[in-house]
Amino acid sequence: TIQNYTGNSISTIGYQRGIYFVKVKSGMTFATQKLIVR
């Protein structure tokens, strides 16, 4: 897992064309986000 800029713990669930699809844990909720890595 890595930390995003807000300090939430995220786990990478996929990678495609320079975009990481990550699952963001914030409290007890989860949200899937696209994390663009340049």
JSON list of C-alpha atoms in Angstrom, two decimals:
[
{"chain": "A", "resi": 1, "resn": "THR", "atom": "CA", "xyz": [0.00, 0.00, 0.00]},
{"chain": "A", "resi": 2, "resn": "ILE", "atom": "CA", "xyz": [1.01, 3.61, -0.47]},
{"chain": "A", "resi": 3, "resn": "GLN", "atom": "CA", "xyz": [-0.15, 6.90, 0.95]},
{"chain": "A", "resi": 4, "resn": "ASN", "atom": "CA", "xyz": [-1.92, 9.55, -1.07]},
{"chain": "A", "resi": 5, "resn": "TYR", "atom": "CA", "xyz": [-1.53, 13.25, -0.45]},
{"chain": "A", "resi": 6, "resn": "THR", "atom": "CA", "xyz": [-4.28, 13.31, 2.18]},
{"chain": "A", "resi": 7, "resn": "GLY", "atom": "CA", "xyz": [-2.60, 10.50, 4.10]},
{"chain": "A", "resi": 8, "resn": "ASN", "atom": "CA", "xyz": [-5.27, 7.92, 3.40]},
{"chain": "A", "resi": 9, "resn": "SER", "atom": "CA", "xyz": [-4.06, 4.36, 2.94]},
{"chain": "A", "resi": 10, "resn": "ILE", "atom": "CA", "xyz": [-4.59, 3.15, -0.61]},
{"chain": "A", "resi": 11, "resn": "SER", "atom": "CA", "xyz": [-4.09, -0.22, -2.22]},
{"chain": "A", "resi": 12, "resn": "THR", "atom": "CA", "xyz": [-3.39, -0.49, -5.92]},
{"chain": "A", "resi": 13, "resn": "ILE", "atom": "CA", "xyz": [-5.93, -2.78, -7.59]},
{"chain": "A", "resi": 14, "resn": "GLY", "atom": "CA", "xyz": [-4.93, -2.22, -11.18]},
{"chain": "A", "resi": 15, "resn": "TYR", "atom": "CA", "xyz": [-2.66, -0.39, -13.60]},
{"chain": "A", "resi": 16, "resn": "GLN", "atom": "CA", "xyz": [-3.41, 0.57, -17.16]},
{"chain": "A", "resi": 17, "resn": "ARG", "atom": "CA", "xyz": [-1.95, 3.16, -19.53]},
{"chain": "A", "resi": 18, "resn": "GLY", "atom": "CA", "xyz": [-0.23, 5.13, -16.79]},
{"chain": "A", "resi": 19, "resn": "ILE", "atom": "CA", "xyz": [-3.26, 5.20, -14.53]},
{"chain": "A", "resi": 20, "resn": "TYR", "atom": "CA", "xyz": [-3.40, 3.34, -11.25]},
{"chain": "A", "resi": 21, "resn": "PHE", "atom": "CA", "xyz": [-6.85, 2.21, -10.21]},
{"chain": "A", "resi": 22, "resn": "VAL", "atom": "CA", "xyz": [-6.72, 2.35, -6.45]},
{"chain": "A", "resi": 23, "resn": "LYS", "atom": "CA", "xyz": [-9.01, 1.52, -3.57]},
{"chain": "A", "resi": 24, "resn": "VAL", "atom": "CA", "xyz": [-8.98, 4.32, -1.03]},
{"chain": "A", "resi": 25, "resn": "LYS", "atom": "CA", "xyz": [-9.68, 3.55, 2.60]},
{"chain": "A", "resi": 26, "resn": "SER", "atom": "CA", "xyz": [-11.09, 6.46, 4.55]},
{"chain": "A", "resi": 27, "resn": "GLY", "atom": "CA", "xyz": [-12.42, 5.41, 7.91]},
{"chain": "A", "resi": 28, "resn": "MET", "atom": "CA", "xyz": [-14.69, 2.45, 7.24]},
{"chain": "A", "resi": 29, "resn": "THR", "atom": "CA", "xyz": [-15.60, 3.47, 3.70]},
{"chain": "A", "resi": 30, "resn": "PHE", "atom": "CA", "xyz": [-13.89, 2.50, 0.48]},
{"chain": "A", "resi": 31, "resn": "ALA", "atom": "CA", "xyz": [-13.85, 4.36, -2.80]},
{"chain": "A", "resi": 32, "resn": "THR", "atom": "CA", "xyz": [-12.25, 3.42, -6.09]},
{"chain": "A", "resi": 33, "resn": "GLN", "atom": "CA", "xyz": [-10.25, 6.22, -7.65]},
{"chain": "A", "resi": 34, "resn": "LYS", "atom": "CA", "xyz": [-7.99, 6.69, -10.62]},
{"chain": "A", "resi": 35, "resn": "LEU", "atom": "CA", "xyz": [-4.56, 7.84, -9.56]},
{"chain": "A", "resi": 36, "resn": "ILE", "atom": "CA", "xyz": [-2.61, 9.37, -12.42]},
{"chain": "A", "resi": 37, "resn": "VAL", "atom": "CA", "xyz": [1.12, 8.93, -11.96]},
{"chain": "A", "resi": 38, "resn": "ARG", "atom": "CA", "xyz": [3.31, 11.19, -14.06]}
]
